[in-house]
GROMACS .gro file of C-alpha atoms in nm:
model
  370
    1LEU     CA    1  23.071   4.217   0.357
    2VAL     CA    2  22.960   4.274   0.794
    3VAL     CA    3  22.603   4.310   0.619
    4GLU     CA    4  22.621   3.994   0.466
    5PHE     CA    5  22.745   3.779   0.686
    6LYS     CA    6  22.626   3.920   0.986
    7ASP     CA    7  22.398   3.616   1.128
    8GLU     CA    8  22.742   3.427   1.127
    9LEU     CA    9  22.884   3.670   1.358
   10ASP     CA   10  22.612   3.724   1.574
   11ALA     CA   11  22.661   3.348   1.635
   12LEU     CA   12  23.075   3.360   1.672
   13GLY     CA   13  23.022   3.694   1.916
   14VAL     CA   14  22.755   3.436   2.077
   15LYS     CA   15  22.985   3.142   2.135
   16VAL     CA   16  23.313   3.424   2.196
   17ASP     CA   17  23.075   3.531   2.461
   18GLU     CA   18  23.014   3.228   2.647
   19LEU     CA   19  23.369   3.053   2.598
   20ASP     CA   20  23.533   3.398   2.769
   21SER     CA   21  23.243   3.349   3.050
   22ARG     CA   22  23.398   3.004   3.126
   23VAL     CA   23  23.797   3.074   3.148
   24ALA     CA   24  23.738   3.335   3.345
   25VAL     CA   25  23.501   3.158   3.644
   26LEU     CA   26  23.832   2.871   3.581
   27GLU     CA   27  24.100   3.156   3.597
   28GLU     CA   28  23.944   3.289   3.901
   29GLY     CA   29  23.932   2.998   4.117
   30VAL     CA   30  24.094   2.653   3.982
   31GLY     CA   31  24.404   2.577   4.075
   32GLY     CA   32  24.369   2.749   4.450
   33TRP     CA   33  24.176   2.786   4.738
   34LYS     CA   34  24.037   3.084   4.926
   35LEU     CA   35  24.047   3.104   5.265
   36GLY     CA   36  23.845   3.325   5.547
   37GLY     CA   37  23.735   3.250   5.880
   38GLU     CA   38  23.621   3.494   6.176
   39PHE     CA   39  23.705   3.469   6.529
   40ARG     CA   40  23.443   3.641   6.790
   41PHE     CA   41  23.524   3.660   7.149
   42ASP     CA   42  23.301   3.759   7.419
   43ALA     CA   43  23.353   3.873   7.800
   44LYS     CA   44  23.040   3.891   8.019
   45TRP     CA   45  22.982   4.044   8.405
   46GLY     CA   46  22.639   3.953   8.527
   47ASP     CA   47  22.467   4.038   8.828
   48THR     CA   48  22.320   3.741   8.853
   49GLN     CA   49  22.435   3.409   8.871
   50LYS     CA   50  22.328   3.158   8.588
   51ALA     CA   51  22.382   2.759   8.579
   52ALA     CA   52  22.350   2.753   8.197
   53ALA     CA   53  22.666   2.672   8.042
   54PRO     CA   54  22.857   2.930   7.783
   55PRO     CA   55  22.943   3.114   7.541
   56TYR     CA   56  22.530   3.193   7.561
   57SER     CA   57  22.497   3.268   7.994
   58LEU     CA   58  22.726   3.261   8.246
   59SER     CA   59  22.891   2.926   8.371
   60GLY     CA   60  22.807   2.829   8.709
   61GLY     CA   61  23.035   2.976   8.964
   62SER     CA   62  23.093   3.291   8.789
   63LYS     CA   63  22.917   3.673   8.736
   64THR     CA   64  23.208   3.657   8.517
   65ASP     CA   65  23.252   3.514   8.167
   66PHE     CA   66  23.495   3.539   7.911
   67THR     CA   67  23.406   3.307   7.577
   68MET     CA   68  23.546   3.205   7.220
   69SER     CA   69  23.196   3.226   7.155
   70ARG     CA   70  23.318   3.169   6.776
   71TYR     CA   71  23.612   3.046   6.578
   72ARG     CA   72  23.575   2.919   6.240
   73LEU     CA   73  23.765   2.820   5.955
   74HIS     CA   74  23.602   2.906   5.560
   75PHE     CA   75  23.728   2.707   5.249
   76TRP     CA   76  23.625   2.680   4.928
   77LYS     CA   77  23.722   2.576   4.561
   78THR     CA   78  23.585   2.624   4.242
   79ILE     CA   79  23.654   2.305   4.086
   80ASP     CA   80  23.571   2.414   3.783
   81ASP     CA   81  23.287   2.606   3.589
   82LYS     CA   82  22.997   2.343   3.756
   83VAL     CA   83  23.148   2.191   4.071
   84LYS     CA   84  23.207   2.416   4.357
   85PHE     CA   85  23.311   2.292   4.706
   86TYR     CA   86  23.305   2.484   5.032
   87GLY     CA   87  23.398   2.361   5.418
   88ARG     CA   88  23.369   2.531   5.738
   89TYR     CA   89  23.573   2.454   6.051
   90THR     CA   90  23.512   2.549   6.400
   91ALA     CA   91  23.539   2.509   6.737
   92ALA     CA   92  23.291   2.593   7.022
   93ASP     CA   93  23.438   2.779   7.404
   94SER     CA   94  23.242   2.576   7.673
   95GLY     CA   95  23.411   2.743   7.966
   96ALA     CA   96  23.746   2.610   8.131
   97THR     CA   97  23.716   2.270   8.047
   98MET     CA   98  23.679   2.339   7.666
   99SER     CA   99  23.460   2.071   7.665
  100ASN     CA  100  23.357   2.182   7.290
  101GLY     CA  101  23.632   2.323   7.216
  102ALA     CA  102  23.761   2.081   6.996
  103MET     CA  103  23.772   2.193   6.635
  104ALA     CA  104  23.551   1.978   6.366
  105TRP     CA  105  23.417   2.024   6.008
  106ASP     CA  106  23.030   2.129   6.098
  107ARG     CA  107  22.974   2.227   5.746
  108TYR     CA  108  23.107   2.058   5.384
  109LEU     CA  109  22.953   2.091   5.078
  110LEU     CA  110  22.949   2.065   4.679
  111THR     CA  111  22.765   2.334   4.467
  112VAL     CA  112  22.660   2.121   4.125
  113SER     CA  113  22.484   2.371   3.831
  114MET     CA  114  22.242   2.038   3.699
  115PRO     CA  115  22.067   2.026   3.310
  116TRP     CA  116  21.772   2.238   3.326
  117ASP     CA  117  21.902   2.518   3.501
  118ILE     CA  118  21.893   2.357   3.826
  119THR     CA  119  22.171   2.405   4.125
  120MET     CA  120  22.204   2.121   4.332
  121VAL     CA  121  22.392   2.124   4.694
  122VAL     CA  122  22.463   1.753   4.861
  123GLY     CA  123  22.639   1.730   5.179
  124LEU     CA  124  22.616   1.845   5.544
  125TYR     CA  125  22.479   2.193   5.509
  126ASN     CA  126  22.243   2.485   5.590
  127MET     CA  127  21.908   2.515   5.525
  128ASP     CA  128  21.736   2.836   5.649
  129TRP     CA  129  21.458   2.941   5.334
  130GLU     CA  130  21.273   3.185   5.678
  131ALA     CA  131  21.627   3.414   5.639
  132ASP     CA  132  21.606   3.382   5.287
  133ASP     CA  133  21.264   3.555   5.254
  134GLY     CA  134  21.325   3.733   5.553
  135LEU     CA  135  21.115   3.679   5.810
  136TYR     CA  136  21.349   3.717   6.146
  137VAL     CA  137  21.604   3.994   6.233
  138GLY     CA  138  21.970   3.986   6.468
  139ASP     CA  139  22.028   3.710   6.670
  140ASN     CA  140  21.642   3.593   6.687
  141ASP     CA  141  21.581   3.278   6.503
  142ALA     CA  142  21.364   3.088   6.249
  143PHE     CA  143  21.024   2.940   6.392
  144VAL     CA  144  21.049   2.616   6.115
  145THR     CA  145  21.419   2.603   5.938
  146ASP     CA  146  21.760   2.730   6.002
  147LEU     CA  147  21.859   2.322   6.007
  148THR     CA  148  22.187   2.215   5.936
  149GLU     CA  149  22.208   1.845   5.812
  150ARG     CA  150  22.328   1.631   5.576
  151GLY     CA  151  22.144   1.514   5.238
  152PHE     CA  152  22.041   1.705   4.847
  153HIS     CA  153  21.858   2.018   4.781
  154PHE     CA  154  21.794   2.157   4.499
  155THR     CA  155  21.680   2.488   4.350
  156LYS     CA  156  21.466   2.562   4.049
  157ASP     CA  157  21.432   2.896   3.902
  158PHE     CA  158  21.213   3.025   3.638
  159SER     CA  159  21.093   3.331   3.529
  160MET     CA  160  20.837   3.440   3.804
  161GLY     CA  161  21.039   3.263   4.089
  162LYS     CA  162  21.190   2.969   4.194
  163PHE     CA  163  21.111   2.601   4.297
  164GLN     CA  164  21.284   2.435   4.543
  165TRP     CA  165  21.298   2.071   4.739
  166PHE     CA  166  21.496   1.873   4.990
  167VAL     CA  167  21.560   1.555   5.107
  168ASN     CA  168  21.784   1.460   5.421
  169HIS     CA  169  21.834   1.183   5.642
  170VAL     CA  170  21.907   1.217   6.053
  171GLU     CA  171  22.107   0.941   6.183
  172THR     CA  172  22.151   0.880   6.545
  173SER     CA  173  22.269   0.563   6.759
  174ALA     CA  174  21.878   0.496   6.873
  175THR     CA  175  21.696   0.325   6.512
  176ALA     CA  176  21.380   0.529   6.623
  177ASN     CA  177  21.543   0.876   6.644
  178GLU     CA  178  21.631   0.808   6.275
  179TYR     CA  179  21.493   0.997   6.027
  180TYR     CA  180  21.399   1.143   5.663
  181ARG     CA  181  21.347   1.495   5.708
  182TYR     CA  182  21.191   1.586   5.349
  183GLY     CA  183  21.022   1.927   5.203
  184ALA     CA  184  20.977   2.198   4.897
  185ARG     CA  185  20.826   2.508   4.797
  186VAL     CA  186  20.737   2.712   4.550
  187LYS     CA  187  20.807   3.149   4.576
  188PHE     CA  188  20.613   3.411   4.309
  189ASN     CA  189  20.793   3.761   4.239
  190PHE     CA  190  20.509   3.842   4.080
  191ASN     CA  191  20.640   4.261   4.060
  192GLU     CA  192  20.893   4.464   4.251
  193GLN     CA  193  20.615   4.496   4.496
  194PHE     CA  194  20.460   4.118   4.580
  195SER     CA  195  20.614   3.847   4.668
  196LEU     CA  196  20.465   3.537   4.732
  197ALA     CA  197  20.611   3.145   4.899
  198LEU     CA  198  20.405   2.818   4.987
  199ASN     CA  199  20.612   2.618   5.230
  200TYR     CA  200  20.584   2.203   5.336
  201MET     CA  201  20.822   1.989   5.557
  202ASN     CA  202  20.790   1.702   5.692
  203GLN     CA  203  20.974   1.503   5.918
  204ASP     CA  204  20.937   1.103   5.869
  205PHE     CA  205  21.016   0.861   6.174
  206PHE     CA  206  20.953   0.571   5.931
  207GLY     CA  207  20.625   0.491   6.134
  208VAL     CA  208  20.797   0.435   6.503
  209THR     CA  209  20.666   0.775   6.595
  210ALA     CA  210  20.393   0.991   6.450
  211ASP     CA  211  20.595   1.167   6.195
  212GLN     CA  212  20.541   1.593   6.199
  213LYS     CA  213  20.446   1.809   5.925
  214TYR     CA  214  20.436   2.171   5.893
  215TYR     CA  215  20.292   2.416   5.591
  216TRP     CA  216  20.356   2.751   5.624
  217ALA     CA  217  20.275   3.061   5.374
  218ASN     CA  218  20.497   3.420   5.433
  219ALA     CA  219  20.379   3.675   5.167
  220GLN     CA  220  20.604   4.048   5.176
  221VAL     CA  221  20.444   4.372   4.958
  222ASN     CA  222  20.723   4.688   4.923
  223PHE     CA  223  20.492   5.002   4.949
  224THR     CA  224  20.881   5.119   4.827
  225PRO     CA  225  21.219   5.017   4.784
  226ASP     CA  226  21.318   5.083   5.187
  227VAL     CA  227  20.922   5.008   5.365
  228ALA     CA  228  20.812   4.615   5.344
  229VAL     CA  229  20.565   4.473   5.545
  230LYS     CA  230  20.582   4.129   5.570
  231ALA     CA  231  20.348   3.795   5.705
  232ALA     CA  232  20.373   3.450   5.766
  233TYR     CA  233  20.112   3.173   5.879
  234TYR     CA  234  20.275   2.787   6.022
  235LYS     CA  235  20.056   2.519   6.141
  236ASP     CA  236  20.176   2.238   6.267
  237ASP     CA  237  20.000   1.946   6.118
  238THR     CA  238  20.046   1.716   6.405
  239SER     CA  239  19.928   1.927   6.696
  240SER     CA  240  19.663   2.143   6.486
  241ALA     CA  241  19.875   2.425   6.613
  242ASN     CA  242  19.893   2.750   6.444
  243ALA     CA  243  20.154   3.059   6.448
  244TRP     CA  244  20.151   3.373   6.277
  245LYS     CA  245  20.339   3.689   6.294
  246ALA     CA  246  20.340   4.017   6.111
  247ILE     CA  247  20.629   4.274   6.059
  248VAL     CA  248  20.715   4.654   5.971
  249ASP     CA  249  21.076   4.636   5.773
  250VAL     CA  250  21.178   4.980   5.701
  251ASN     CA  251  21.552   5.018   5.596
  252GLN     CA  252  21.762   5.335   5.755
  253ASN     CA  253  21.748   5.499   5.428
  254ALA     CA  254  21.360   5.591   5.463
  255PHE     CA  255  21.447   5.750   5.796
  256GLY     CA  256  21.807   5.890   5.701
  257PHE     CA  257  21.904   5.803   6.089
  258THR     CA  258  21.769   5.462   6.144
  259SER     CA  259  21.609   5.135   6.048
  260LEU     CA  260  21.349   5.011   6.175
  261TRP     CA  261  21.200   4.652   6.273
  262LEU     CA  262  20.847   4.570   6.426
  263GLU     CA  263  20.685   4.273   6.513
  264TYR     CA  264  20.460   4.060   6.677
  265ALA     CA  265  20.387   3.732   6.637
  266GLN     CA  266  20.136   3.463   6.837
  267ILE     CA  267  20.249   3.090   6.897
  268ASP     CA  268  19.936   2.859   6.993
  269ALA     CA  269  19.985   2.654   7.273
  270GLY     CA  270  20.123   2.304   7.149
  271PHE     CA  271  20.281   2.415   6.880
  272ALA     CA  272  20.526   2.160   6.874
  273ASN     CA  273  20.861   2.365   6.756
  274THR     CA  274  21.119   2.071   6.773
  275PHE     CA  275  21.397   2.206   6.559
  276ASN     CA  276  21.394   2.578   6.684
  277THR     CA  277  21.340   2.569   7.064
  278ALA     CA  278  21.366   2.941   7.121
  279ALA     CA  279  21.301   3.202   6.851
  280TYR     CA  280  21.343   3.497   6.951
  281ASP     CA  281  21.657   3.467   7.263
  282TRP     CA  282  21.890   3.735   7.316
  283ILE     CA  283  22.209   3.844   7.502
  284ALA     CA  284  22.115   3.672   7.848
  285ASN     CA  285  21.945   3.349   7.701
  286ASN     CA  286  21.644   3.420   7.855
  287SER     CA  287  21.426   3.277   7.550
  288TYR     CA  288  21.134   3.173   7.536
  289GLY     CA  289  21.087   2.774   7.380
  290PHE     CA  290  20.767   2.717   7.207
  291GLY     CA  291  20.505   2.414   7.273
  292GLY     CA  292  20.385   2.523   7.585
  293SER     CA  293  19.998   2.433   7.756
  294ALA     CA  294  19.962   2.807   7.703
  295ASP     CA  295  19.954   3.038   7.370
  296VAL     CA  296  20.224   3.312   7.376
  297THR     CA  297  20.242   3.654   7.226
  298VAL     CA  298  20.539   3.839   7.145
  299TRP     CA  299  20.635   4.226   7.050
  300ASN     CA  300  20.979   4.236   6.921
  301ILE     CA  301  21.100   4.589   6.791
  302TYR     CA  302  21.434   4.630   6.690
  303ALA     CA  303  21.624   4.946   6.538
  304ALA     CA  304  22.003   5.010   6.375
  305GLN     CA  305  22.152   5.309   6.327
  306LYS     CA  306  22.491   5.279   6.079
  307TRP     CA  307  22.639   5.594   6.193
  308ASN     CA  308  22.921   5.629   5.949
  309ASP     CA  309  23.190   5.373   5.883
  310LYS     CA  310  23.327   5.320   6.216
  311TRP     CA  311  23.040   5.394   6.459
  312THR     CA  312  22.707   5.150   6.425
  313THR     CA  313  22.502   5.154   6.688
  314TRP     CA  314  22.135   4.925   6.832
  315VAL     CA  315  21.824   4.889   7.026
  316ARG     CA  316  21.610   4.626   7.135
  317TYR     CA  317  21.267   4.548   7.300
  318VAL     CA  318  21.173   4.270   7.268
  319LYS     CA  319  20.759   4.149   7.514
  320ILE     CA  320  20.672   3.771   7.580
  321ASP     CA  321  20.346   3.718   7.730
  322GLU     CA  322  20.242   3.338   7.838
  323ALA     CA  323  19.947   3.271   8.148
  324ALA     CA  324  20.248   3.116   8.327
  325ARG     CA  325  20.441   3.422   8.278
  326ASP     CA  326  20.540   3.789   8.114
  327ALA     CA  327  20.885   3.830   8.007
  328LYS     CA  328  21.073   4.207   7.920
  329ASN     CA  329  21.391   4.236   7.776
  330TRP     CA  330  21.562   4.554   7.633
  331THR     CA  331  21.920   4.580   7.464
  332ALA     CA  332  22.143   4.829   7.400
  333ALA     CA  333  22.478   4.823   7.240
  334VAL     CA  334  22.706   5.007   7.070
  335LYS     CA  335  22.994   4.908   6.817
  336TYR     CA  336  23.298   5.059   6.670
  337PHE     CA  337  23.462   4.898   6.368
  338TYR     CA  338  23.805   4.975   6.414
  339THR     CA  339  23.927   4.862   6.078
  340PRO     CA  340  23.714   4.713   5.815
  341ALA     CA  341  23.820   4.370   5.961
  342LEU     CA  342  23.777   4.445   6.311
  343SER     CA  343  23.460   4.514   6.591
  344PHE     CA  344  23.443   4.609   6.937
  345GLU     CA  345  23.114   4.600   7.066
  346LEU     CA  346  22.959   4.702   7.389
  347ALA     CA  347  22.631   4.614   7.461
  348TYR     CA  348  22.410   4.678   7.820
  349ASP     CA  349  22.069   4.341   7.839
  350LYS     CA  350  21.817   4.397   8.128
  351TYR     CA  351  21.548   4.094   8.175
  352ASP     CA  352  21.299   4.047   8.396
  353SER     CA  353  20.963   3.908   8.405
  354SER     CA  354  20.668   3.822   8.635
  355ALA     CA  355  20.839   3.472   8.732
  356GLY     CA  356  21.002   3.695   9.009
  357THR     CA  357  21.347   3.709   8.777
  358ASP     CA  358  21.568   4.009   8.701
  359GLU     CA  359  21.891   4.028   8.571
  360ASN     CA  360  22.133   4.254   8.344
  361LEU     CA  361  22.439   4.185   8.195
  362ILE     CA  362  22.718   4.379   8.015
  363ARG     CA  363  22.870   4.202   7.721
  364PHE     CA  364  23.219   4.352   7.554
  365ARG     CA  365  23.248   4.149   7.229
  366THR     CA  366  23.557   4.149   6.962
  367TYR     CA  367  23.488   4.037   6.602
  368VAL     CA  368  23.693   3.980   6.359
  369SER     CA  369  23.608   3.893   5.981
  370PHE     CA  370  23.823   3.785   5.700
   0.00000   0.00000   0.00000
């Protein structure tokens, strides 16, 4: 009988498996909310008075800052087997006045499984294709993406990679500043060793001012599962300026005691990055923006060591050179996990530049994620 009704039994088995998987999703998520959060408190002591407001640097009038640099509540709900909701309710401490301390929703979005295996994200969401491709590390930032805006984002997977496209609209009080931001990219995973992504993004000001168009390509070669070489090339079509970076990314498994990130970047004069003006940032917030009148070169070396489940250390060296100013930054930090969710981090940060700036900063961070 089994042999005779083999086809029918196989078909029935597939249907039952599919039904079981859908019911499992519903049983896990439908009918309830999942709640998470983050709490990050920074205590900073510096030897130089800074005018910029916290949480990134010392505030006016004091060389000491106690700052709630992150407070977030995360909400998830599985509505059904095709629709999920995510929201993030957050506040940022801006010093004694708490001017930005009011809670607000800074993310709210739906993730929808569409026909033809397309995934749609709609709402106020974050898009960071460069982070998805592992093009920066630590508290540095993307060159072009890492954008939180309202709109639609689509992903279509195929056998060798994925195709993504988005359209967002930014509304401001000034009509001249309203714009559409849209773009698309295709990423090919040719095999386990080589991948390539081709990206395009346009900021359309409805003809009021010139559009800002960016093209970039990035590739990754995995020599081993723990050693990768990455490269990215960017073109600002508006100014015809270019930027590029090359990265060697070594996982701790390769050396046994430390990971290693070696990065060299060059940003041409006039590269008009209006989205992230400080891709290379650090604790003392002596970040360097783009779009200046001179070329900028950057060396970024980052190494992190996970000794065990309790102790982690990391060090960083950043060197930025340009015509008006050469800057150097050293950072060393040790982190202790009191519990798996609660950690304490002590960091020392030193920055100096040829412009005469010489700063030292100590930061003690308390962080919990639940």
